[in-house]
Coordinates of C-alpha atoms and ligand atoms in Angstrom, one line a residue:
X1 CA 0.2 0.4 0.3
X2 CA 1.1 3.6 -1.0
X3 CA 1.7 6.1 2.2
X4 CA -1.4 7.9 1.6
X5 CA -4.3 6.2 -0.1
X6 CA -6.3 9.0 1.9
X7 CA -5.3 11.4 -0.5
X8 CA -6.3 8.6 -3.7
X9 CA -9.8 8.8 -3.4
X10 CA -12.4 11.0 -5.5
X11 CA -15.4 12.0 -3.0
X12 CA -19.0 11.8 -4.3
X13 CA -20.5 13.7 -0.9
X14 CA -19.1 16.9 0.4
X15 CA -17.5 17.1 4.2
X16 CA -18.6 18.8 7.0
X17 CA -16.3 21.0 8.3
X18 CA -16.3 20.4 11.5
X19 CA -17.1 22.6 14.4
X20 CA -15.6 23.4 17.5
X21 CA -16.4 21.1 19.7
X22 CA -18.2 18.6 17.5
X23 CA -17.8 14.7 19.3
X24 CA -14.3 13.0 18.7
X25 CA -15.4 9.8 17.0
X26 CA -13.2 7.1 15.6
X27 CA -15.3 4.5 13.2
X28 CA -13.5 2.1 12.0
X29 CA -13.5 -1.1 10.0
X30 CA -12.1 -4.1 11.6
X31 CA -10.1 -5.0 7.9
X32 CA -6.9 -3.6 5.7
X33 CA -8.3 -0.3 4.2
X34 CA -9.0 -1.9 0.5
X35 CA -12.0 -4.7 2.7
X36 CA -13.3 -1.6 4.6
X37 CA -13.6 1.3 1.3
X38 CA -14.4 -2.2 -1.0
X39 CA -18.0 -1.9 1.6
X40 CA -21.3 0.3 0.7
X41 CA -22.6 0.1 4.1
X42 CA -18.9 1.2 5.4
X43 CA -18.3 3.9 3.2
X44 CA -22.3 5.2 3.7
X45 CA -21.7 4.8 7.7
X46 CA -18.5 7.0 7.1
X47 CA -20.0 9.6 5.6
X48 CA -22.6 10.1 7.4
X49 CA -21.1 11.1 10.0
X50 CA -18.5 13.1 8.0
X51 CA -21.6 15.4 6.0
X52 CA -22.9 16.2 10.1
X53 CA -20.1 19.5 11.1
X54 CA -21.1 18.0 15.3
X55 CA -19.3 15.4 14.8
X56 CA -15.3 14.8 14.1
X57 CA -14.4 11.4 12.2
X58 CA -11.1 10.1 11.5
X59 CA -11.1 6.2 10.3
X60 CA -9.5 3.9 11.3
X61 CA -8.6 0.5 9.8
X62 CA -6.1 -2.7 11.0
X63 CA -3.3 -1.6 7.7
X64 CA -4.0 2.7 8.2
X65 CA -6.5 4.6 10.0
X66 CA -6.2 9.6 9.2
X67 CA -4.9 11.6 12.4
X68 CA -7.5 10.1 15.3
X69 CA -8.3 11.6 18.1
X70 CA -6.7 11.0 21.9
X71 CA -10.0 11.6 23.4
X72 CA -12.5 9.6 21.3
X73 CA -15.9 10.3 22.5
X74 CA -17.7 7.4 20.0
X75 CA -15.4 4.5 18.7
X76 CA -16.7 2.4 15.9
X77 CA -17.3 -0.8 14.5
X78 CA -19.1 -2.0 10.5
X79 CA -19.2 -5.7 10.6
X80 CA -19.3 -7.6 7.5
X81 CA -17.9 -10.7 8.2
X82 CA -18.1 -12.7 11.6
X83 CA -14.0 -13.7 11.9
X84 CA -13.6 -9.8 11.8
X85 CA -14.0 -10.9 15.5
X86 CA -10.1 -10.3 15.7
X87 CA -9.5 -7.5 15.1
X88 CA -11.8 -5.8 16.3
X89 CA -10.3 -7.1 20.1
X90 CA -7.0 -6.6 18.8
X91 CA -7.9 -2.6 17.5
X92 CA -9.4 -2.2 20.5
X93 CA -6.9 -3.4 22.8
X94 CA -4.5 -0.9 19.5
X95 CA -6.5 2.4 21.0
X96 CA -6.0 1.2 24.6
X97 CA -9.5 0.3 25.7
X98 CA -10.6 -2.0 27.3
X99 CA -12.3 -5.7 25.6
X100 CA -15.1 -5.4 27.9
X101 CA -17.9 -3.5 28.1
X102 CA -17.9 -3.9 31.8
X103 CA -14.7 -2.8 32.5
X104 CA -15.0 0.2 30.1
X105 CA -14.7 4.0 32.7
X106 CA -16.6 7.0 31.7
X107 CA -13.0 8.0 30.8
X108 CA -13.4 6.0 27.2
X109 CA -16.0 6.5 24.7
X110 CA -19.1 3.3 22.9
X111 CA -18.1 1.8 21.2
X112 CA -20.3 0.3 19.1
X113 CA -21.0 -1.9 15.8
X114 CA -23.2 -2.3 13.0
X115 CA -23.0 -3.8 9.9
X116 CA -25.6 -7.3 8.8
X117 CA -24.0 -9.6 11.5
X118 CA -24.6 -7.7 14.7
X119 CA -27.9 -7.4 12.9
X120 CA -28.7 -11.1 12.6
X121 CA -27.3 -12.2 15.9
X122 CA -25.1 -9.7 17.7
X123 CA -24.5 -11.8 21.0
X124 CA -21.4 -13.3 20.5
X125 CA -19.5 -10.2 20.1
X126 CA -22.0 -7.9 22.8
X127 CA -20.0 -8.5 26.2
X128 CA -17.1 -6.6 24.3
X129 CA -20.2 -2.9 23.0
X130 CA -21.6 -0.3 24.6
X131 CA -24.6 -0.6 21.9
X132 CA -25.3 -2.6 19.2
X133 CA -27.6 -0.5 16.2
X134 CA -29.6 -3.2 14.6
X135 CA -30.7 -2.8 10.8
X136 CA -31.2 -0.2 8.2
X137 CA -28.5 2.9 9.0
X138 CA -29.8 5.5 7.4
X139 CA -32.6 7.3 10.1
X140 CA -30.6 4.8 12.3
X141 CA -27.4 6.7 13.2
X142 CA -28.5 10.5 12.8
X143 CA -30.7 8.8 16.0
X144 CA -28.4 7.5 18.3
X145 CA -25.8 10.2 17.3
X146 CA -28.5 12.9 18.4
X147 CA -29.2 10.7 21.0
X148 CA -25.1 11.1 22.2
X149 CA -25.9 14.2 22.1
X150 CA -27.9 15.1 24.4
X151 CA -26.5 13.0 28.0
X152 CA -22.9 13.8 26.4
X153 CA -21.7 14.5 29.7
X154 CA -23.8 12.7 31.3
X155 CA -22.5 9.6 33.6
X156 CA -21.9 6.1 31.1
X157 CA -24.7 4.4 32.7
X158 CA -26.5 7.1 32.5
X159 CA -25.4 8.1 28.3
X160 CA -26.0 4.2 28.2
X161 CA -29.6 4.1 29.5
X162 CA -30.8 7.6 27.7
X163 CA -29.2 5.5 24.9
X164 CA -31.8 2.5 25.5
X165 CA -34.7 4.4 24.6
X166 CA -33.5 5.5 20.5
X167 CA -35.4 2.3 18.4
X168 CA -32.9 0.7 17.2
X169 CA -30.2 1.0 19.8
X170 CA -29.4 -1.8 21.6
X171 CA -28.0 -1.8 24.9
X172 CA -26.1 -5.7 25.0
X173 CA -25.8 -4.1 29.9
X174 CA -28.5 -4.0 29.5
X175 CA -30.2 -7.2 28.9
X176 CA -29.9 -10.8 31.9
X177 CA -29.9 -13.5 30.0
X178 CA -30.9 -16.6 32.6
X179 CA -29.3 -20.3 31.2
X180 CA -31.9 -23.5 32.5
X181 CA -28.5 -24.9 33.0
X182 CA -23.8 -23.5 33.0
X183 CA -24.1 -26.1 30.4
X184 CA -27.6 -26.3 28.3
X185 CA -30.5 -23.5 26.4
X186 CA -31.8 -20.2 27.8
X187 CA -34.2 -20.2 29.6
X188 CA -35.2 -15.7 29.6
X189 CA -33.5 -12.8 28.1
X190 CA -35.6 -9.4 29.9
X191 CA -33.9 -5.7 30.5
X192 CA -33.1 -5.0 33.6
X193 CA -36.0 -3.1 34.7
X194 CA -38.9 -1.8 33.4
X195 CA -37.4 1.8 31.6
X196 CA -35.1 0.0 29.0
X197 CA -37.6 -1.4 26.7
X198 CA -37.8 -5.9 27.1
X199 CA -37.5 -5.8 23.0
X200 CA -35.2 -3.4 20.7
X201 CA -36.8 -3.4 17.1
X202 CA -34.9 -4.1 13.5
X203 CA -34.6 -0.5 11.9
X204 CA -36.2 -0.6 8.6
X205 CA -35.5 1.9 6.0
X206 CA -38.7 2.4 3.9
X207 CA -37.5 5.7 1.2
X208 CA -37.0 5.3 -2.6
X209 CA -33.7 5.6 -2.8
X210 CA -31.6 3.8 -2.1
X211 CA -27.5 3.8 -2.0
X212 CA -24.3 4.6 -4.3
X213 CA -20.9 5.1 -3.0
X214 CA -19.6 7.7 -1.3
X215 CA -15.9 7.1 -2.0
X216 CA -14.0 5.7 -5.3
X217 CA -10.4 4.4 -5.6
X218 CA -8.1 2.9 -6.8
X219 CA -6.8 0.9 -4.6
X220 CA -10.5 -0.1 -3.7
X221 CA -10.1 -4.8 -3.9
X222 CA -12.3 -3.3 -6.9
X223 CA -10.6 -1.5 -7.8
X224 CA -12.8 1.8 -9.1
X225 CA -16.0 0.3 -8.6
X226 CA -19.0 2.6 -8.3
X227 CA -21.4 1.1 -6.2
X228 CA -25.0 1.3 -6.7
X229 CA -27.7 -0.6 -4.0
X230 CA -30.3 -1.3 -7.1
X231 CA -33.2 -3.1 -4.5
X232 CA -32.6 -4.6 -1.0
X233 CA -33.7 -7.9 0.5
X234 CA -34.7 -10.3 -1.1
X235 CA -39.4 -11.2 -1.7
X236 CA -38.2 -14.6 -2.9
X237 CA -38.0 -15.7 0.6
X238 CA -35.9 -19.1 0.3
X239 CA -36.1 -20.6 3.8
X240 CA -32.2 -20.0 5.4
X241 CA -31.7 -16.4 3.3
X242 CA -30.7 -14.2 6.0
X243 CA -30.0 -11.7 2.6
X244 CA -33.9 -12.1 2.6
X245 CA -35.2 -12.5 5.9
X246 CA -33.5 -10.2 8.4
X247 CA -33.8 -7.5 5.8
X248 CA -37.8 -7.1 4.4
X249 CA -39.3 -6.2 2.6
X250 CA -38.1 -6.0 -0.9
X251 CA -37.2 -2.7 -1.7
X252 CA -36.4 -1.1 -4.8
X253 CA -34.9 2.6 -5.6
X254 CA -36.5 5.0 -8.5
X255 CA -35.1 4.3 -11.7
X256 CA -35.9 7.9 -12.8
X257 CA -35.1 9.2 -9.5
X258 CA -32.3 7.8 -7.9
X259 CA -30.6 4.6 -9.5
X260 CA -30.5 6.9 -12.8
X261 CA -29.0 9.7 -10.9
X262 CA -27.0 8.3 -9.0
X263 CA -25.5 5.9 -11.5
X264 CA -24.4 9.1 -14.0
X265 CA -23.1 11.1 -10.2
X266 CA -20.5 7.9 -10.7
X267 CA -19.3 7.4 -13.4
X268 CA -18.1 10.9 -13.9
X269 CA -16.1 9.5 -11.8
X270 CA -14.7 6.3 -12.8
X271 CA -16.0 3.7 -15.7
X272 CA -16.5 0.7 -13.2
X273 CA -20.5 0.3 -12.2
X274 CA -21.3 -2.0 -10.1
X275 CA -24.9 -3.2 -9.3
X276 CA -25.5 -3.9 -6.0
X277 CA -28.7 -6.2 -4.3
X278 CA -29.9 -10.1 -3.2
X279 CA -31.3 -10.1 -6.7
X280 CA -30.8 -7.0 -9.1
X281 CA -33.3 -8.0 -11.5
X282 CA -35.3 -9.2 -9.4
X283 CA -36.0 -4.7 -10.0
X284 CA -39.8 -4.8 -11.2
X285 CA -37.7 -1.7 -13.5
X286 CA -34.4 -3.9 -14.2
X287 CA -35.5 -4.4 -17.8
X288 CA -35.0 -0.3 -18.5
X289 CA -33.0 0.4 -16.3
X290 CA -30.6 -2.7 -18.7
X291 CA -31.6 -0.6 -22.1
X292 CA -30.8 2.1 -20.3
X293 CA -27.2 1.6 -20.1
X294 CA -27.5 0.3 -23.6
X295 CA -27.2 3.2 -25.0
X296 CA -23.8 4.2 -26.7
X297 CA -22.5 7.0 -24.1
X298 CA -21.5 4.1 -21.6
X299 CA -19.5 2.4 -24.2
X300 CA -16.4 2.1 -22.4
X301 CA -18.8 1.4 -19.0
X302 CA -17.3 -2.0 -17.3
X303 CA -20.8 -2.9 -15.5
X304 CA -20.6 -6.1 -13.0
X305 CA -24.0 -7.1 -10.8
X306 CA -23.8 -9.4 -7.5
X307 CA -26.0 -11.7 -7.9
X308 CA -28.5 -12.5 -10.8
X309 CA -31.9 -14.9 -11.0
X310 CA -31.5 -17.1 -13.4
X311 CA -35.2 -17.4 -14.9
X312 CA -33.5 -14.0 -15.9
X313 CA -30.3 -14.7 -17.4
X314 CA -31.8 -13.7 -21.1
X315 CA -29.9 -13.7 -23.9
X316 CA -30.4 -10.2 -23.9
X317 CA -29.3 -9.7 -20.6
X318 CA -25.6 -11.3 -21.5
X319 CA -25.2 -9.3 -24.3
X320 CA -25.4 -6.3 -22.6
X321 CA -22.9 -7.7 -20.2
X322 CA -20.5 -9.1 -22.9
X323 CA -21.2 -5.0 -24.2
X324 CA -19.8 -3.4 -20.7
X325 CA -17.2 -6.1 -20.4
X326 CA -18.4 -9.0 -18.2
X327 CA -16.7 -12.4 -18.6
X328 CA -19.5 -13.8 -16.9
X329 CA -22.5 -14.3 -14.6
X330 CA -23.5 -15.8 -12.3
X331 CA -26.9 -17.6 -10.6
X332 CA -27.6 -19.3 -7.1
X333 CA -28.9 -22.3 -7.9
X334 CA -29.0 -24.7 -4.3
X335 CA -28.8 -27.5 -6.2
X336 CA -30.1 -30.1 -9.1
X337 CA -32.4 -31.6 -6.9
X338 CA -36.0 -30.6 -7.6
X339 CA -37.6 -31.9 -4.3
X340 CA -34.7 -30.1 -2.3
X341 CA -35.6 -26.8 -3.8
X342 CA -39.1 -26.6 -2.9
X343 CA -37.3 -27.5 0.9
X344 CA -35.7 -24.6 0.5
X345 CA -38.9 -22.0 -1.9
X346 CA -36.3 -21.8 -4.4
X347 CA -38.8 -21.2 -7.7
X348 CA -36.8 -22.2 -9.9
X349 CA -36.9 -25.4 -11.8
X350 CA -33.9 -27.1 -14.0
X351 CA -35.1 -26.2 -17.8
X352 CA -34.9 -22.2 -16.7
X353 CA -31.4 -23.1 -15.2
X354 CA -30.5 -25.2 -18.5
X355 CA -31.4 -22.3 -20.1
X356 CA -29.6 -19.8 -18.1
X357 CA -26.7 -21.7 -19.3
X358 CA -27.9 -21.3 -23.5
X359 CA -28.5 -17.7 -23.5
X360 CA -25.4 -16.6 -21.2
X361 CA -23.8 -19.0 -24.0
X362 CA -26.1 -16.8 -27.1
X363 CA -25.2 -13.8 -25.9
X364 CA -21.6 -14.5 -26.1
X365 CA -20.4 -14.8 -22.0
X366 CA -17.9 -17.2 -21.5
X367 CA -19.6 -18.3 -18.7
X368 CA -21.5 -19.3 -16.0
X369 CA -21.3 -19.7 -12.5
X370 CA -23.7 -22.0 -9.9
X371 CA -23.3 -21.8 -6.4
X372 CA -25.1 -24.4 -4.1
X373 CA -25.2 -25.8 -1.1
X374 CA -24.7 -28.9 0.7
X375 CA -26.1 -29.9 3.5
X376 CA -29.6 -28.9 3.2
X377 CA -32.4 -30.2 5.6
X378 CA -33.6 -33.2 3.9
X379 CA -30.8 -33.9 1.7
X380 CA -30.3 -37.6 0.3
X381 CA -28.0 -38.8 -2.1
X382 CA -30.2 -38.8 -5.0
X383 CA -30.0 -34.7 -4.6
X384 CA -26.2 -35.0 -4.3
X385 CA -26.2 -37.0 -7.8
X386 CA -29.3 -35.0 -9.4
X387 CA -27.0 -31.7 -8.4
X388 CA -24.4 -33.9 -10.8
X389 CA -27.3 -35.1 -13.6
X390 CA -27.5 -31.1 -13.9
X391 CA -24.3 -30.1 -14.1
X392 CA -23.7 -32.9 -16.8
X393 CA -27.7 -31.6 -18.8
X394 CA -26.3 -28.4 -19.0
X395 CA -22.7 -28.9 -20.3
X396 CA -24.0 -30.8 -23.3
X397 CA -26.2 -28.2 -23.1
X398 CA -24.5 -25.6 -23.4
X399 CA -21.1 -26.4 -25.3
X400 CA -17.9 -24.6 -24.6
X401 CA -18.9 -22.9 -21.8
X402 CA -17.3 -22.5 -18.4
X403 CA -19.8 -24.2 -16.7
X404 CA -17.9 -23.6 -12.6
X405 CA -19.6 -25.7 -9.4
X406 CA -19.4 -22.8 -6.6
X407 CA -20.3 -25.2 -3.3
X408 CA -21.0 -24.2 0.8
X409 CA -22.8 -25.6 3.3
X410 CA -25.8 -24.8 4.9
X411 CA -25.4 -22.6 7.6
X412 CA -28.8 -22.6 9.9
X413 CA -29.8 -18.5 9.8
X414 CA -31.1 -16.4 12.6
X415 CA -34.5 -14.8 11.6
X416 CA -35.0 -17.7 9.5
X417 CA -37.7 -20.9 9.0
X418 CA -34.0 -22.8 8.7
X419 CA -33.1 -20.7 12.4
X420 CA -33.5 -24.4 13.9
X421 CA -31.5 -26.9 12.4
X422 CA -28.1 -27.3 12.4
X423 CA -24.6 -27.7 10.0
X424 CA -25.2 -31.6 8.1
X425 CA -22.5 -33.3 10.0
X426 CA -22.2 -34.4 6.6
X427 CA -21.7 -31.4 4.7
X428 CA -18.3 -32.3 4.6
X429 CA -18.4 -35.9 2.9
X430 CA -21.0 -34.9 0.6
X431 CA -19.2 -31.4 -0.8
X432 CA -16.2 -33.9 -1.5
X433 CA -18.5 -37.1 -3.5
X434 CA -19.4 -33.0 -5.8
X435 CA -15.7 -32.7 -5.5
X436 CA -15.0 -36.3 -7.4
X437 CA -18.1 -36.4 -9.7
X438 CA -17.3 -33.2 -10.8
X439 CA -13.7 -33.3 -11.4
X440 CA -14.6 -36.3 -14.2
X441 CA -16.9 -34.2 -15.9
X442 CA -13.4 -32.6 -15.9
X443 CA -16.0 -29.2 -14.7
X444 CA -14.6 -27.0 -12.4
X445 CA -15.2 -26.7 -8.1
X446 CA -14.7 -24.5 -6.3
X447 CA -15.7 -25.2 -2.4
X448 CA -16.0 -23.3 0.6
X449 CA -14.4 -24.6 3.5
X450 CA -16.5 -26.4 5.3
X451 CA -14.6 -26.1 8.9
X452 CA -14.9 -22.5 8.1
X453 CA -19.4 -22.6 8.1
X454 CA -19.1 -25.1 11.1
X455 CA -17.1 -21.4 12.8
X456 CA -19.8 -19.4 11.1
X457 CA -22.8 -21.9 12.3
X458 CA -20.8 -22.0 15.6
X459 CA -21.1 -17.2 15.6
X460 CA -24.6 -17.1 12.9
X461 CA -26.5 -19.6 16.8
X462 CA -24.4 -18.8 19.2
X463 CA -25.3 -16.6 23.3
X464 CA -23.2 -14.8 24.5
X465 CA -21.5 -16.9 26.4
X466 CA -19.2 -17.6 23.9
X467 CA -17.8 -14.1 24.1
X468 CA -14.9 -15.2 26.9
X469 CA -14.7 -18.5 24.0
X470 CA -14.0 -15.7 20.8
X471 CA -11.1 -13.6 23.6
X472 CA -9.2 -17.2 23.9
X473 CA -9.8 -17.9 20.5
X474 CA -8.0 -15.0 19.0
X475 CA -4.7 -16.3 21.1
X476 CA -5.0 -19.2 19.2
X477 CA -4.8 -19.0 16.4
X478 CA -7.8 -18.9 13.7
X479 CA -8.8 -23.2 13.0
X480 CA -11.3 -25.0 14.1
X481 CA -9.0 -26.5 16.5
X482 CA -8.4 -23.7 18.0
X483 CA -12.4 -23.4 18.8
X484 CA -12.4 -27.2 20.2
X485 CA -8.8 -26.4 22.4
X486 CA -11.3 -23.1 23.6
X487 CA -14.1 -25.5 24.1
X488 CA -12.7 -28.2 26.3
X489 CA -10.7 -25.4 28.2
X490 CA -13.8 -23.5 29.3
X491 CA -15.5 -26.9 30.1
X492 CA -18.5 -26.9 32.8
X493 CA -19.7 -23.8 32.0
X494 CA -21.1 -23.1 28.5
X495 CA -22.3 -26.0 26.4
X496 CA -20.4 -28.7 24.4
X497 CA -19.4 -27.0 20.1
X498 CA -22.4 -29.0 19.0
X499 CA -25.0 -28.2 21.1
X500 CA -24.7 -23.9 19.1
X501 CA -23.3 -26.4 15.9
X502 CA -24.7 -29.6 14.9
X503 CA -27.9 -29.9 17.1
X504 CA -31.4 -29.4 15.4
X505 CA -32.9 -26.8 18.5
X506 CA -36.8 -27.2 19.6
X507 CA -38.6 -24.6 18.6
X508 CA -40.1 -23.1 22.3
X509 CA -36.5 -22.6 22.5
X510 CA -35.2 -19.3 23.6
X511 CA -33.0 -18.3 21.1
X512 CA -30.1 -15.7 22.1
X513 CA -31.2 -13.3 19.7
X514 CA -35.2 -13.8 20.6
X515 CA -36.1 -10.4 22.5
X516 CA -34.4 -8.7 18.4
X517 CA -37.2 -8.4 17.0
X518 CA -36.2 -9.1 13.1
X519 CA -38.6 -8.5 10.2
X520 CA -41.5 -11.7 10.3
X521 CA -43.0 -13.0 14.4
X522 CA -41.4 -16.4 15.0
X523 CA -44.6 -17.8 14.2
X524 CA -44.6 -16.5 10.6
X525 CA -41.1 -18.9 10.5
X526 CA -42.3 -21.5 11.9
X527 CA -45.2 -21.4 10.0
X528 CA -43.0 -21.4 6.6
X529 CA -41.2 -24.4 8.0
X530 CA -44.4 -26.0 8.1
X531 CA -43.9 -26.2 4.9
X532 CA -41.1 -26.7 4.3
X533 CA -41.4 -30.0 5.8
X534 CA -43.9 -31.0 4.0
X535 CA -41.6 -31.8 1.3
X536 CA -39.4 -33.7 2.5
X537 CA -39.0 -37.8 2.7
X538 CA -40.3 -38.8 6.6
X539 CA -43.7 -38.7 7.2
X540 CA -43.3 -38.0 10.8
X541 CA -41.2 -34.6 9.8
X542 CA -45.0 -32.7 8.5
X543 CA -46.6 -32.5 11.6
X544 CA -44.0 -29.6 12.8
X545 CA -45.3 -29.2 15.5
X546 CA -42.7 -28.8 18.5
X547 CA -39.8 -30.1 17.1
X548 CA -37.9 -30.8 14.0
X549 CA -38.4 -34.5 13.6
X550 CA -34.6 -34.7 11.9
X551 CA -35.7 -35.1 8.9
Ligands
SF4_601 S1 -33.3 -16.1 -4.3 FE1 -31.2 -15.7 -3.3 S2 -31.6 -13.7 -2.5 FE2 -33.4 -14.7 -3.1 S3 -34.2 -15.2 -1.1 FE3 -33.2 -17.0 -2.1 S4 -31.6 -16.9 -2.4 FE4 -31.9 -15.2 -1.5

């Protein structure tokens, strides 16, 4: 990295000049600059702080920082990837701030966190944070800062109690968790007294202008990219999908008022455009947007789409992507088995997948990447064989098109209908089976590490007893073995790893996030789960009243 990447940034907003008594604030991303500055969420929150003259914000990454205040009053972290928590702890130490919220005094800043990981399940990290912001940042950040100003000179406890009144602001220390037993599940989660809200509601922004890059730089991981959020959430509601369930309802940016002006603004400083969203082609005016981008004035623009719904891969889309310098398209198919796709509510047929490949080729794309999952609840060996058969059929239908199959392991996520499931212990074997079969076909197979999925499963379903474990793990290294070692060391003080990662939880169990209100009530998630189970092969799974019954 050159000495000062900040000097190479092209800003698309005007930072304010801080007032004399502006609140000294550090806003950190717990990874290197190139990673952090590529996060649209980080860019947006930083700009939201930087346009306020009552805040003096400095950015901090693991490898570089702006000039930091000597006595920050606020310290924020944006977390996009769970395993970056290690860097949060390291950065706190480097700033001489206690990593445990309970050890901080009036002389320390209020440490807050935000981002998708925390909104899904902040509990494993709860003891490290004074405040966690849940949900969309649009109004939440400003409301949080305004509330901070109201109690700026108060003692720490008064500040925290005041902040806990702001919708979406979660103060973990003001919620008491009791356990059935040290090594068992949760008995109850209650606010410490009646003045603190018993539930914290994730905030949902409902405007028709979504976010767009506030900074473009050649030092970003995607060099010089200007990102525009086309849609937020996804209406498909695949039963495992956090990107859909956690962020409902589905929202779209208005084409004329928001998207096109944002794109034109960005393209004054770069020619690389990324359209972001859980499923960008779901935008009701996506065709018109493509038409617009097909105009000769956009010749020379490099266009990338974050995700495309399989049945929207038309020849025209492929042609436009080809003309705009894309070589391939990525589609998530989950499995080649139609039965499994019914279980997860993926409304897609094998014929549509094959047609997408034919269209991609006809439109001039060189390759297509398919994403699947192993260990989906209810999966049998026949389902994996169906995936192999599907890949064969695609190869036959679109010869010469480069085919790649990426595959992760199913990890249960909070606030989804599959939150009660565990990670499948056989998923690693299943990944190996697919690997072998793809080799035989001469197709590229890219599995995600099974061990990482196990760690993700742990953090996904963890409660706040994991904070101590995470603190130990960071001294042992970032392998699954380190987590196992830490569990051994804390034996008797918290449940075994199996409880969090592999066990299916009872539907009546108190969940670690049951005091944090997501978009849908638990009863609806249970209904969707029961509906999914009607597609499993075992008869006893169909009731799904009180227990999951292993599928
Ligand atoms: S289509 Fe994709 S983004 Fe939408 S719910 Fe399904 S997996 Fe999630």
